[in-house]
PDB file of C-alpha atoms in Angstrom:
ATOM      1  CA  LEU A   1      16.906  21.475  14.256  1.00 89.00           C
ATOM      2  CA  SER A   2      19.729  19.379  12.848  1.00 94.00           C
ATOM      3  CA  ILE A   3      21.106  16.258  14.505  1.00 96.00           C
ATOM      4  CA  SER A   4      24.196  14.529  13.163  1.00 96.00           C
ATOM      5  CA  PRO A   5      25.461  12.015  12.540  1.00 97.00           C
ATOM      6  CA  ASN A   6      22.561   9.602  12.373  1.00 97.00           C
ATOM      7  CA  PRO A   7      23.467   6.808  12.784  1.00 98.00           C
ATOM      8  CA  PHE A   8      25.999   7.809  15.468  1.00 97.00           C
ATOM      9  CA  SER A   9      28.850   5.980  17.163  1.00 96.00           C
ATOM     10  CA  THR A  10      30.536   8.160  19.828  1.00 96.00           C
ATOM     11  CA  THR A  11      28.987  11.658  19.694  1.00 96.00           C
ATOM     12  CA  VAL A  12      25.790  13.406  18.629  1.00 96.00           C
ATOM     13  CA  LYS A  13      25.858  17.063  17.508  1.00 96.00           C
ATOM     14  CA  ILE A  14      22.625  19.028  17.906  1.00 95.00           C
ATOM     15  CA  ASP A  15      22.232  22.335  16.036  1.00 94.00           C
ATOM     16  CA  TYR A  16      19.097  24.251  16.978  1.00 91.00           C
ATOM     17  CA  PHE A  17      17.620  27.757  16.929  1.00 89.00           C
ATOM     18  CA  SER A  18      16.641  29.408  20.194  1.00 87.00           C
ATOM     19  CA  PRO A  19      14.087  32.215  19.708  1.00 87.00           C
ATOM     20  CA  SER A  20      14.957  33.712  23.125  1.00 88.00           C
ATOM     21  CA  GLN A  21      16.870  32.970  26.304  1.00 91.00           C
ATOM     22  CA  GLY A  22      15.787  29.771  28.003  1.00 92.00           C
ATOM     23  CA  GLU A  23      16.771  26.549  29.715  1.00 95.00           C
ATOM     24  CA  MET A  24      17.339  23.585  27.402  1.00 95.00           C
ATOM     25  CA  ASP A  25      17.475  19.917  28.361  1.00 97.00           C
ATOM     26  CA  PHE A  26      18.627  17.107  26.079  1.00 97.00           C
ATOM     27  CA  GLN A  27      17.943  13.489  27.061  1.00 98.00           C
ATOM     28  CA  LEU A  28      19.111  10.508  25.051  1.00 98.00           C
ATOM     29  CA  MET A  29      16.930   7.520  25.938  1.00 98.00           C
ATOM     30  CA  ASP A  30      17.093   3.850  25.029  1.00 98.00           C
ATOM     31  CA  ILE A  31      14.128   1.941  23.622  1.00 96.00           C
ATOM     32  CA  GLY A  32      12.942   1.230  27.195  1.00 97.00           C
ATOM     33  CA  GLY A  33      12.784   4.944  28.065  1.00 97.00           C
ATOM     34  CA  ASN A  34      15.897   4.873  30.276  1.00 98.00           C
ATOM     35  CA  ILE A  35      18.021   8.034  30.102  1.00 98.00           C
ATOM     36  CA  VAL A  36      21.512   7.005  28.948  1.00 97.00           C
ATOM     37  CA  SER A  37      22.944  10.512  28.429  1.00 97.00           C
ATOM     38  CA  SER A  38      21.719  14.008  29.253  1.00 96.00           C
ATOM     39  CA  SER A  39      22.790  17.614  29.058  1.00 96.00           C
ATOM     40  CA  HIS A  40      21.439  20.924  30.367  1.00 96.00           C
ATOM     41  CA  ARG A  41      22.309  24.399  29.200  1.00 93.00           C
ATOM     42  CA  SER A  42      21.130  27.984  29.251  1.00 94.00           C
ATOM     43  CA  SER A  43      20.526  29.169  25.705  1.00 88.00           C
ATOM     44  CA  ASN A  44      20.678  32.636  24.258  1.00 86.00           C
ATOM     45  CA  HIS A  45      18.827  33.958  21.226  1.00 84.00           C
ATOM     46  CA  GLY A  46      20.106  32.518  17.950  1.00 87.00           C
ATOM     47  CA  VAL A  47      21.712  29.374  16.621  1.00 91.00           C
ATOM     48  CA  GLU A  48      23.072  27.088  19.345  1.00 91.00           C
ATOM     49  CA  VAL A  49      25.085  23.851  19.286  1.00 93.00           C
ATOM     50  CA  GLU A  50      25.047  21.076  21.888  1.00 94.00           C
ATOM     51  CA  THR A  51      27.117  17.887  21.754  1.00 95.00           C
ATOM     52  CA  LEU A  52      26.439  14.636  23.583  1.00 96.00           C
ATOM     53  CA  GLN A  53      29.756  12.821  23.997  1.00 95.00           C
ATOM     54  CA  ASN A  54      31.201   9.539  25.292  1.00 95.00           C
ATOM     55  CA  LEU A  55      28.459   7.408  23.730  1.00 97.00           C
ATOM     56  CA  GLU A  56      30.788   4.629  22.547  1.00 96.00           C
ATOM     57  CA  GLY A  57      29.703   2.346  25.423  1.00 96.00           C
ATOM     58  CA  LEU A  58      26.070   2.241  24.303  1.00 97.00           C
ATOM     59  CA  GLN A  59      24.726  -0.871  22.626  1.00 97.00           C
ATOM     60  CA  THR A  60      23.865  -0.829  18.926  1.00 97.00           C
ATOM     61  CA  GLY A  61      20.184  -0.027  18.432  1.00 98.00           C
ATOM     62  CA  VAL A  62      17.427   2.585  18.473  1.00 98.00           C
ATOM     63  CA  TYR A  63      17.556   5.626  20.776  1.00 98.00           C
ATOM     64  CA  PHE A  64      15.387   8.710  21.201  1.00 98.00           C
ATOM     65  CA  LEU A  65      16.592  12.263  21.781  1.00 98.00           C
ATOM     66  CA  LYS A  66      14.057  14.257  23.797  1.00 97.00           C
ATOM     67  CA  ILE A  67      14.484  18.029  23.898  1.00 96.00           C
ATOM     68  CA  THR A  68      12.714  20.278  26.390  1.00 96.00           C
ATOM     69  CA  ARG A  69      12.789  24.048  26.630  1.00 94.00           C
ATOM     70  CA  ASP A  70      11.897  25.704  29.928  1.00 95.00           C
ATOM     71  CA  GLY A  71      10.349  22.415  31.062  1.00 94.00           C
ATOM     72  CA  LYS A  72       8.090  22.068  27.997  1.00 95.00           C
ATOM     73  CA  ASP A  73       8.441  19.394  25.334  1.00 95.00           C
ATOM     74  CA  ALA A  74      10.242  20.758  22.271  1.00 93.00           C
ATOM     75  CA  GLY A  75      10.381  17.486  20.339  1.00 93.00           C
ATOM     76  CA  THR A  76      11.684  13.946  20.188  1.00 96.00           C
ATOM     77  CA  THR A  77      13.835  12.462  17.417  1.00 97.00           C
ATOM     78  CA  LYS A  78      14.748   8.848  16.697  1.00 98.00           C
ATOM     79  CA  LEU A  79      18.465   8.053  16.385  1.00 98.00           C
ATOM     80  CA  LEU A  80      20.333   4.888  15.492  1.00 98.00           C
ATOM     81  CA  LYS A  81      23.553   3.771  17.218  1.00 98.00           C
ATOM     82  CA  ASN A  82      25.933   1.703  15.104  1.00 95.00           C
TER      83      ASN A  82
END
């Protein structure tokens, strides 16, 4: 898993490896747990890339990117918005 840039300003690029086909969800949440951006995609086996865009309207601060695969938690990462 690679997330860049961090800190971000307008977009977040997520590079990840999918061991098999599955449904992926990406949720960018503010410090209060509110979802401010989300994306859903069907993934194939191999390296995948997802981009969250149009984030320039978000306030400067701490955000969390939660990733789920087939409805199961696949990890959460802290991001900073500048």
